[in-house]
Short mmCIF file of C-alpha atoms in Angstrom, two decimals:
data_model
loop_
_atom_site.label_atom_id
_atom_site.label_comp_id
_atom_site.label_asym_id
_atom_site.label_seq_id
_atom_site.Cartn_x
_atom_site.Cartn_y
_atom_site.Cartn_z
CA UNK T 1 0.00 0.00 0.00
CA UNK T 2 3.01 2.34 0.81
CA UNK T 3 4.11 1.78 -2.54
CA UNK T 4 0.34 2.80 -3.99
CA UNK T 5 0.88 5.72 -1.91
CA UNK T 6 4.06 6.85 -3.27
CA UNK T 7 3.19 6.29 -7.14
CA UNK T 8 -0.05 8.73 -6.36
CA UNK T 9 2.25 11.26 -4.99
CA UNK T 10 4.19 11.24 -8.09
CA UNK T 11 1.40 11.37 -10.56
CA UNK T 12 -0.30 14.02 -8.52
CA UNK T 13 3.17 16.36 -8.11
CA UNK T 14 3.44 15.33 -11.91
CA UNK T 15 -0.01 16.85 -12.96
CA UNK T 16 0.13 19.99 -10.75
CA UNK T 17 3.34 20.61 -12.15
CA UNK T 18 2.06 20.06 -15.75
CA UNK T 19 -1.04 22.17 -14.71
CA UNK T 20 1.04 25.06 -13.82
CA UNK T 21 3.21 24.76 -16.75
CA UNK T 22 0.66 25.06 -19.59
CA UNK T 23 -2.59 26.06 -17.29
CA UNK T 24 -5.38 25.03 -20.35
CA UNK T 25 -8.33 23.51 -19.89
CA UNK T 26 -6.22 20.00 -20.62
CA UNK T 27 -4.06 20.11 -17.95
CA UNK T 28 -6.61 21.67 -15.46
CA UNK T 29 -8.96 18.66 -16.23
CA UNK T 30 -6.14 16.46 -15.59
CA UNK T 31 -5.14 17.82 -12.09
CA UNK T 32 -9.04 17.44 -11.37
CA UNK T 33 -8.81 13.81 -12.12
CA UNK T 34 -5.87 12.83 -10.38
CA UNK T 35 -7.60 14.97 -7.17
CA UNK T 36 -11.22 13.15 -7.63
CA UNK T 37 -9.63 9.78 -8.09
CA UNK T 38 -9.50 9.24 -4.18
CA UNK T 39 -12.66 10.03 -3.46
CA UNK T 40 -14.35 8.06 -6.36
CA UNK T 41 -12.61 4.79 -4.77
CA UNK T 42 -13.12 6.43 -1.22
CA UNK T 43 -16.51 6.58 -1.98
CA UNK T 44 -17.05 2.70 -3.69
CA UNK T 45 -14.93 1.63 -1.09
CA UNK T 46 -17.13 3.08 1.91
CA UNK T 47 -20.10 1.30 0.09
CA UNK T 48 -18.68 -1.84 -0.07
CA UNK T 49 -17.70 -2.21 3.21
CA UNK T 50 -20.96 -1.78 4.87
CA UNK T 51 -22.68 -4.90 2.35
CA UNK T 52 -20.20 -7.46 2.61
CA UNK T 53 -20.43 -9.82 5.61
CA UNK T 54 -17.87 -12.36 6.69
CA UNK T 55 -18.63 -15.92 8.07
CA UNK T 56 -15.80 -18.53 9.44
CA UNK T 57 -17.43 -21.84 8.79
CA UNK T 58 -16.61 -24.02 11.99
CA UNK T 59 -13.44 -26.17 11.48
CA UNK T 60 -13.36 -29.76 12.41
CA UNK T 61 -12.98 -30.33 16.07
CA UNK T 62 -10.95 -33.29 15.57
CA UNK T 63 -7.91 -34.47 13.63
CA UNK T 64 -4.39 -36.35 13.69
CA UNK T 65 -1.16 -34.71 13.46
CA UNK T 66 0.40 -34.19 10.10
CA UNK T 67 -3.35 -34.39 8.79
CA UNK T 68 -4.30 -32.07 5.74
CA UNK T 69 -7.67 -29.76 6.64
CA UNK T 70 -9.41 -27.10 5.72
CA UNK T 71 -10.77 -24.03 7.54
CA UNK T 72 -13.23 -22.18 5.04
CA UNK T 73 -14.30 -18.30 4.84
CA UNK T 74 -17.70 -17.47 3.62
CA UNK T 75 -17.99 -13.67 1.78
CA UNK T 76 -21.29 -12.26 0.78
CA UNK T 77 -21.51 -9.56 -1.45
CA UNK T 78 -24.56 -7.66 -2.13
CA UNK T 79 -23.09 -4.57 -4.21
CA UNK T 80 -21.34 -4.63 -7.25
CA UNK T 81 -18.89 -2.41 -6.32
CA UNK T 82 -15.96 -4.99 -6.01
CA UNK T 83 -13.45 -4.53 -3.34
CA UNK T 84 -10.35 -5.77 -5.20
CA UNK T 85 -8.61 -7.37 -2.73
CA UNK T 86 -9.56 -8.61 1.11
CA UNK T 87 -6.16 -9.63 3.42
CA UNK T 88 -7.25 -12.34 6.30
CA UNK T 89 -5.24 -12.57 9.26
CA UNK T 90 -4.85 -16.16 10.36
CA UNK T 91 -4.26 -17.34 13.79
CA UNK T 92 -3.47 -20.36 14.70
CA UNK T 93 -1.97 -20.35 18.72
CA UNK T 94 -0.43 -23.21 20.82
CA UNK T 95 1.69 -22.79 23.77
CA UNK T 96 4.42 -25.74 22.69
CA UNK T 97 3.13 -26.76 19.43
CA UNK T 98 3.88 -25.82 15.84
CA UNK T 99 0.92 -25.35 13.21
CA UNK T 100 1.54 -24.89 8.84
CA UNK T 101 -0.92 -22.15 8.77
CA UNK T 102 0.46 -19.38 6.68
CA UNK T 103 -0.17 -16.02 8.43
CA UNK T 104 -2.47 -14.51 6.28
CA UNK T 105 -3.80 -14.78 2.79
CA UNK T 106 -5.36 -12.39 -0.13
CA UNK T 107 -8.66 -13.20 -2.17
CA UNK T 108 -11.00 -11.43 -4.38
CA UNK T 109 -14.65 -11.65 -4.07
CA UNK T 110 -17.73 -11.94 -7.03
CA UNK T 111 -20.28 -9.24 -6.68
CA UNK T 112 -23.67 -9.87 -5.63
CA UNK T 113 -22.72 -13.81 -4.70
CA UNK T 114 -20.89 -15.53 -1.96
CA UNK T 115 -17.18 -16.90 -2.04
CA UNK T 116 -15.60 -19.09 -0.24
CA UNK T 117 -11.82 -18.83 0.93
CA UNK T 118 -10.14 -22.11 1.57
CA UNK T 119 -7.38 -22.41 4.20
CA UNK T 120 -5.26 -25.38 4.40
CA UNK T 121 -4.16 -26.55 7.90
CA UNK T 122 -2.07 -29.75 9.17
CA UNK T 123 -0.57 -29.21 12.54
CA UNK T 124 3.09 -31.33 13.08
CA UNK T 125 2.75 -32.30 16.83
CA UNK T 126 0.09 -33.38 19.28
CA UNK T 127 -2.15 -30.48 21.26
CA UNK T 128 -4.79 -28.23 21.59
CA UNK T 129 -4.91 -25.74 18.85
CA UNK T 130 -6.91 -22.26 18.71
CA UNK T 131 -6.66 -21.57 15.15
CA UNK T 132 -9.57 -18.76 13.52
CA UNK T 133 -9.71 -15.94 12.06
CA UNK T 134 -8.17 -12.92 13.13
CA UNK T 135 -8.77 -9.76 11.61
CA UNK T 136 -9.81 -8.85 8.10
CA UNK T 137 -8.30 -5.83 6.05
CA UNK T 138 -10.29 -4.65 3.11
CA UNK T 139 -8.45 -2.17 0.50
CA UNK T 140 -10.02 0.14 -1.91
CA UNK T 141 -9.63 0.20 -5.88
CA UNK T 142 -6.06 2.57 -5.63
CA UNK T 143 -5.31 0.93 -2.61
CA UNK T 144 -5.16 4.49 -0.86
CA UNK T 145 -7.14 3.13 2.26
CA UNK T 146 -7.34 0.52 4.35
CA UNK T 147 -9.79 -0.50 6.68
CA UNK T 148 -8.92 -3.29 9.44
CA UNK T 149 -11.87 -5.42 10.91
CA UNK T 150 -11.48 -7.37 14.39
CA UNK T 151 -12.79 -11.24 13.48
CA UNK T 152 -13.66 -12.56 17.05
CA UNK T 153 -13.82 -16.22 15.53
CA UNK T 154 -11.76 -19.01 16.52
CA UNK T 155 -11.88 -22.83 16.77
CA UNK T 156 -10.74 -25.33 19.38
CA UNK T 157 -9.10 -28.19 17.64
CA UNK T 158 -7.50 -31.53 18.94
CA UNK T 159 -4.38 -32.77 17.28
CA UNK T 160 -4.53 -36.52 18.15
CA UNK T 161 -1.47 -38.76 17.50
CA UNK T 162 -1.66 -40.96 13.90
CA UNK T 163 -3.08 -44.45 13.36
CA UNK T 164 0.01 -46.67 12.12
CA UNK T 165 0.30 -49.49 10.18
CA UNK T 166 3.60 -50.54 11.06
CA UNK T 167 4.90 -54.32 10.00
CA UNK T 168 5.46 -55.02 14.23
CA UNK T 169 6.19 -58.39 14.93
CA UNK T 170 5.06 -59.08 18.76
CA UNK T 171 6.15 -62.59 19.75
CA UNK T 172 6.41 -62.69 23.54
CA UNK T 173 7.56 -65.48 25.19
CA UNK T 174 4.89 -66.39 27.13
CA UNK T 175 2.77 -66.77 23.78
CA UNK T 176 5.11 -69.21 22.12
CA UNK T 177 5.18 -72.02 24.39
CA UNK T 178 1.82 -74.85 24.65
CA UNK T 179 3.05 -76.48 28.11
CA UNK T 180 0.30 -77.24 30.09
CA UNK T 181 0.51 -77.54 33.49
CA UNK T 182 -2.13 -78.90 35.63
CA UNK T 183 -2.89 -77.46 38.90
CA UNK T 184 -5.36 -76.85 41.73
CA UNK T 185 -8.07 -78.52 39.39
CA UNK T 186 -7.56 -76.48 36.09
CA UNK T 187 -5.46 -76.18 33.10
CA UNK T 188 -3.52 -73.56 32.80
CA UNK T 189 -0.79 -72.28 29.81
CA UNK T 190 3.04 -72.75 30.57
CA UNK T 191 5.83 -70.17 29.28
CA UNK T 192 8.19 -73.50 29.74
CA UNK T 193 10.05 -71.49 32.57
CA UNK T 194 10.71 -73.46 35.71
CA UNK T 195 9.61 -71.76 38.67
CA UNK T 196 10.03 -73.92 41.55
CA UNK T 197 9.34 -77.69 43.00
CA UNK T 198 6.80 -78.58 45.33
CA UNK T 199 4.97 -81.90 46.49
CA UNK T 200 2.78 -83.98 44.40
CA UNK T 201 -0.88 -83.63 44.25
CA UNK T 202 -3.97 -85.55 42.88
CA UNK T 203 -4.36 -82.74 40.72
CA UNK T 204 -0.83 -82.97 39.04
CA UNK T 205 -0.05 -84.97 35.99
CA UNK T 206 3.14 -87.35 35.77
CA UNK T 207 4.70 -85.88 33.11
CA UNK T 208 5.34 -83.10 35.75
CA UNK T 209 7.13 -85.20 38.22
CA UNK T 210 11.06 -84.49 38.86
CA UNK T 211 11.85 -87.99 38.62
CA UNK T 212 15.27 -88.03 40.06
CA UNK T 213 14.29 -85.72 43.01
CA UNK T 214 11.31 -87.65 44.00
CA UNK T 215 13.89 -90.80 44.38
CA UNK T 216 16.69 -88.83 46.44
CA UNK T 217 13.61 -87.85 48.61
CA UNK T 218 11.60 -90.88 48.70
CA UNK T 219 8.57 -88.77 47.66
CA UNK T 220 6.40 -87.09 44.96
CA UNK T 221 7.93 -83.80 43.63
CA UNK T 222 6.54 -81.87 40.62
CA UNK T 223 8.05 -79.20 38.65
CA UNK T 224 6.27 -76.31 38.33
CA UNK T 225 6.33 -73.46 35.87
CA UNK T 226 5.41 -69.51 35.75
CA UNK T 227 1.82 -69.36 34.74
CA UNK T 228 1.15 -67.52 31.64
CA UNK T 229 -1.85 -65.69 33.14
CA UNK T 230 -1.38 -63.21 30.28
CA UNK T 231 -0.09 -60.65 33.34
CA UNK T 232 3.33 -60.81 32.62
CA UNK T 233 3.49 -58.22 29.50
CA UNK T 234 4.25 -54.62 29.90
CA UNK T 235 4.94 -51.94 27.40
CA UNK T 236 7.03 -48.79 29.06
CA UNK T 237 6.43 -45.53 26.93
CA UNK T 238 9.54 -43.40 27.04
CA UNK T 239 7.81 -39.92 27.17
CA UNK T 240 11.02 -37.96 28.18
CA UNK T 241 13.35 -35.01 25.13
CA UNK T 242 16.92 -36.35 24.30
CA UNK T 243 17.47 -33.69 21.75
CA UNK T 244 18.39 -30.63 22.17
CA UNK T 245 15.92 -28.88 19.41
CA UNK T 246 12.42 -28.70 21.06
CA UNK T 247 10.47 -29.18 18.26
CA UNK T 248 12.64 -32.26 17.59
CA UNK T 249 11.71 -34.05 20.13
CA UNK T 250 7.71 -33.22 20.37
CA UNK T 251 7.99 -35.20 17.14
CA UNK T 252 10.02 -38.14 18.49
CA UNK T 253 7.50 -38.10 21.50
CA UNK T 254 4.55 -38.38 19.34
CA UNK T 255 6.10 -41.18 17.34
CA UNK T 256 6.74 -42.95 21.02
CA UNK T 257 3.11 -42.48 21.33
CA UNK T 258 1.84 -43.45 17.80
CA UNK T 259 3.95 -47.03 18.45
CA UNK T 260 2.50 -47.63 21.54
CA UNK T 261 -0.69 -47.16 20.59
CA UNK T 262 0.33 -49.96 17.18
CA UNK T 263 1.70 -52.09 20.19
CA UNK T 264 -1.18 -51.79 22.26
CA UNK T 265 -3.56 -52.55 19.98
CA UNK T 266 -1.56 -55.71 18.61
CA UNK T 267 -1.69 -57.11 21.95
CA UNK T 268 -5.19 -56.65 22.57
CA UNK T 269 -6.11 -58.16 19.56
CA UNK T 270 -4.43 -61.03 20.73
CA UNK T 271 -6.47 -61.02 24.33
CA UNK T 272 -2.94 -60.18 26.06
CA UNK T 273 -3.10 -58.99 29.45
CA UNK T 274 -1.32 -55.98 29.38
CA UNK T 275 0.24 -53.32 31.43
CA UNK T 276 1.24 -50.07 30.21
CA UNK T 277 3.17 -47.68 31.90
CA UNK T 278 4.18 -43.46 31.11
CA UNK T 279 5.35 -40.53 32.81
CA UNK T 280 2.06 -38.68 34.24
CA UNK T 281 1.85 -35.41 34.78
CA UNK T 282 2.06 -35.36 38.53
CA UNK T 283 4.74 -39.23 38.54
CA UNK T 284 7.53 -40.58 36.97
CA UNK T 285 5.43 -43.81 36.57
CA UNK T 286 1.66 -44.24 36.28
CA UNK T 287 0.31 -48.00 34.98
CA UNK T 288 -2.81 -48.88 33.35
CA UNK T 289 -3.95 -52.05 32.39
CA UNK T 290 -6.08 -53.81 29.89
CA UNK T 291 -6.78 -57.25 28.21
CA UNK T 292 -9.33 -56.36 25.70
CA UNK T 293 -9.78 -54.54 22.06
CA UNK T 294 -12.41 -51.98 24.14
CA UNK T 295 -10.44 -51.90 27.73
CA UNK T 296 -7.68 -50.81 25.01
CA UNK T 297 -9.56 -47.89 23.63
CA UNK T 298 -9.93 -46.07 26.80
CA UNK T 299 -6.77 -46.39 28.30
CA UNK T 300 -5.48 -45.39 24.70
CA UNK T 301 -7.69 -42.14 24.95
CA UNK T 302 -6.21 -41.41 28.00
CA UNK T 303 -2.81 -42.07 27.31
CA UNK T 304 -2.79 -40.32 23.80
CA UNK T 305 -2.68 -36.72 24.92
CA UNK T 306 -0.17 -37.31 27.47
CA UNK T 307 2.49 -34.25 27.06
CA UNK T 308 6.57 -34.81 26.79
CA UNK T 309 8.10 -33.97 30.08
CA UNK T 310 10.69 -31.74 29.59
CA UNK T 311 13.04 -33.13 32.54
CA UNK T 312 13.98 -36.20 33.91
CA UNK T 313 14.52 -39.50 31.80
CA UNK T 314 13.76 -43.45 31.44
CA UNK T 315 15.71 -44.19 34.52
CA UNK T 316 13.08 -42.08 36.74
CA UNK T 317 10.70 -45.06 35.31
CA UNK T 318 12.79 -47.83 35.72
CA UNK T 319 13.09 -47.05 39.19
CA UNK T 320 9.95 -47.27 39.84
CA UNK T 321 8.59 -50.65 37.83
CA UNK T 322 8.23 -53.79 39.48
CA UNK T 323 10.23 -56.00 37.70
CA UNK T 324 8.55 -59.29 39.74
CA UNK T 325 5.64 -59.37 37.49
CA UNK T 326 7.56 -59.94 34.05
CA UNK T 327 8.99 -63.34 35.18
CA UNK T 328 8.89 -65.53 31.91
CA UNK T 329 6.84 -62.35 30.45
CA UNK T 330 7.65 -59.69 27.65
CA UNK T 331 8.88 -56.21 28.49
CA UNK T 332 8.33 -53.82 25.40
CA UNK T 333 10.33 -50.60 25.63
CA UNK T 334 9.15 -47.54 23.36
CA UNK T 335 11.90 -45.03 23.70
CA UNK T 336 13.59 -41.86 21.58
CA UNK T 337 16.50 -42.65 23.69
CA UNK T 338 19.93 -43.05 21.29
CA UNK T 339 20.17 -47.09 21.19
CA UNK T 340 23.44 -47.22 22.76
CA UNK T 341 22.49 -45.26 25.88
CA UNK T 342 19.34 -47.06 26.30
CA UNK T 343 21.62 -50.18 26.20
CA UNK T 344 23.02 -48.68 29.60
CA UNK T 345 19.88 -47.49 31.28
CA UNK T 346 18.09 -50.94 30.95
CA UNK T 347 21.27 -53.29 31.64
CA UNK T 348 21.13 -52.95 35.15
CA UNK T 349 17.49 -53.34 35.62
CA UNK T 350 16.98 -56.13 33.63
CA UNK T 351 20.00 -58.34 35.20
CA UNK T 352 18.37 -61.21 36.81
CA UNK T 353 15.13 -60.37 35.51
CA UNK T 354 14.04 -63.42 32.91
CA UNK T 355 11.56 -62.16 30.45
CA UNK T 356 11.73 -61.20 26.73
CA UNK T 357 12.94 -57.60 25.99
CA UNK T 358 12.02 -56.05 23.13
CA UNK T 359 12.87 -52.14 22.23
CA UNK T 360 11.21 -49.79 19.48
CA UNK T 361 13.70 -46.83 19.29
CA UNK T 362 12.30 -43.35 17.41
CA UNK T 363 14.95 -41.56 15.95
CA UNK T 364 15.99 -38.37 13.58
CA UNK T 365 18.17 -40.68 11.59
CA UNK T 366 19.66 -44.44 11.01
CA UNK T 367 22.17 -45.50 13.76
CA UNK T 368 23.63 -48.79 15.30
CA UNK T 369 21.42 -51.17 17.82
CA UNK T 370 21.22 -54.04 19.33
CA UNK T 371 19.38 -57.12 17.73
CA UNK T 372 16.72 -56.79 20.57
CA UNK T 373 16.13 -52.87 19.12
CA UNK T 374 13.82 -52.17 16.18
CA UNK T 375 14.63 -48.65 15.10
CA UNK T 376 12.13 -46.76 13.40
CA UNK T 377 13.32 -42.99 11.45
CA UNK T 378 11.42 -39.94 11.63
CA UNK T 379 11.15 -40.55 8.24
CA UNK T 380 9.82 -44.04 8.33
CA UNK T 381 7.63 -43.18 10.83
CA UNK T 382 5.92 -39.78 9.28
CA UNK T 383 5.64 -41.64 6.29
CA UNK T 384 3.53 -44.57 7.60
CA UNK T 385 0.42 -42.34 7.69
CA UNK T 386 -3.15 -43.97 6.90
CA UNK T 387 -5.11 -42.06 5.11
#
């Protein structure tokens, strides 16, 4: 508009100029052109503004991260005076969260119709997003004069992690083995891990029976095994930054989230007994459990929005799980961690501890791991969306 400004300035210094120079009826019409100009579009410009009316359509209250929307603009005209151009102001706000929303954008309207303004929107991380219309600036034909219009309009909208479909091969331990172990009256299913001894009963079968105990102590012993009860899985979500770029690792932590989720829902599927564990906003360590496809669902509702801490690490968690419990289990480990310090943080918890460990690292890039480490890029991962 500056630029409008200046080029008027010019032209008008220009016809005065030429006005006083020659003073006939020419140049004197001329000058009283390049005056009335601004007050012609003043005018059509004043008209305008008071018979267009702007409407925000509501935006979808849901939608998952790196998902492509739309926020429309509705503009009805009832004049045919045409504004030529209309600049909106788009906000889009989250405290620790990133949205694509370009700031503001330019469109012309039809006279005596409505149009409709299209805004794309995809938001990169998890959250709560205000994201509306801000203010409106209308300019007239010369682009002299500008009016700016306060838009109180904005929507609420949830970012929710992705749905996956990631080729994750869950195998625990205690779902390989067919053992059967009689006991107390009922079957039950054997991880083939011995447990302990203990004295024969009716109940017990003879293919149980330590043989060569039972002869050293002139008496029935049985073998008997860690019950696969199907509570003996848990899957630790590693909620905690390891980069230093913010933004980095809101993305890492919302892949951690996206694979548990994949993980979770695996082992439902399966009718797994399952125990998951993440940082909570008031502990290093809070565990829900679930053993269904629906039991599943909630606690994924509630663990989906969980934020990334910003201190602390997986050792606060390890620290805190009960390691008893995964005997002859499966402990699943979804972390952002570099590979080769997770390596360190788990060794000494998991010494002595005789269940299957499996780790899903997210990370910015390829790297070195251990067989017992999947990793899984940034690139893999935001790539793996379902449409």
């Amino acid at each position: 508009m500056i630029r409008s400004r200046l080029i008027y300035l010019a032209l008008l210094i220009a016809a005065f100029v030429f006005s006083q120079a020659l003073y006939d009826s020419i140049s004197l019409f001329t000058l009283a052109v390049v005056l009335l100009l601004p007050l012609i579009s003043l005018l059509c410009f004043l008209i305008s503004l008071a018979l267009i009316k702007i409407r925000v359509l509501p935006a979808p209250a849901k939608m998952q991260r790196m998902q492509k929307a739309e926020m429309k603009v509705e503009i009805e005209s009832k004049t045919p005076l045409m504004l030529p151009m209309m600049k909106f102001g788009i906000k889009s706000s989250n405290p620790t969260g990133d949205a694509s929303v370009q700031g503001y954008t330019v469109v012309n309207y039809r006279a005596f119709g409505k149009s409709t303004l299209v805004i794309p929107i995809a938001f990169n991380t998890r959250g709560v997003y205000k994201v509306g219309v801000d203010w409106v600036e209308f300019y007239d034909f010369m682009r002299l004069f500008c009016v700016r219009r306060k838009i109180a309009s904005q929507s609420h909208i949830i970012a929710y992690p992705r749905n996956l479909q990631l080729d994750l091969s869950l195998n625990p331990r205690s779902q390989e083995q067919e053992n059967t172990v009689t006991a107390g009256g009922r079957e039950t299913k054997s991880n083939g891990d011995l447990s302990g001894i203990r004295e024969f009963n009716e109940y017990d079968t003879l293919r149980n029976v330590h043989w060569k105990l039972s002869a050293r102590l002139s008496k029935m012993i049985v073998k008997t095994y860690w019950e696969n009860s199907c509570q003996n899985i848990m899957v630790l979500a590693d909620l905690f930054p390891y980069e230093e770029d913010r933004l980095l690792n809101r993305r890492l932590t919302d892949g951690v989230v996206e694979v548990v989720l994949e993980v979770s829902a695996i082992l439902a599927e399966q009718g797994v007994h399952t125990l998951l564990g993440y940082p909570a906003y008031d502990s290093f360590l809070q565990v829900q459990s679930f053993s269904t496809t629906e039991e599943q669902m909630v606690v994924a509702d509630a663990f989906a929005m969980v934020p990334m801490r910003e201190k602390g690490g997986i050792e606060q968690m390890l620290h805190e799980v009960d390691f008893t419990p995964l005997q002859g289990g499966a402990l699943y480990v979804v972390s952002s961690m570099p590979a080769e310090d997770l390596e360190k943080c788990l060794r000494p918890y998991m010494r002595g501890v005789n269940c299957e460990l499996q780790c899903f690292l997210i990370r910015p890039e390829e790297e070195a791991c251990k067989e017992q480490m999947k990793l899984i890029t940034l690139t893999e991962l935001e790539g793996g969306v379902e449409e």
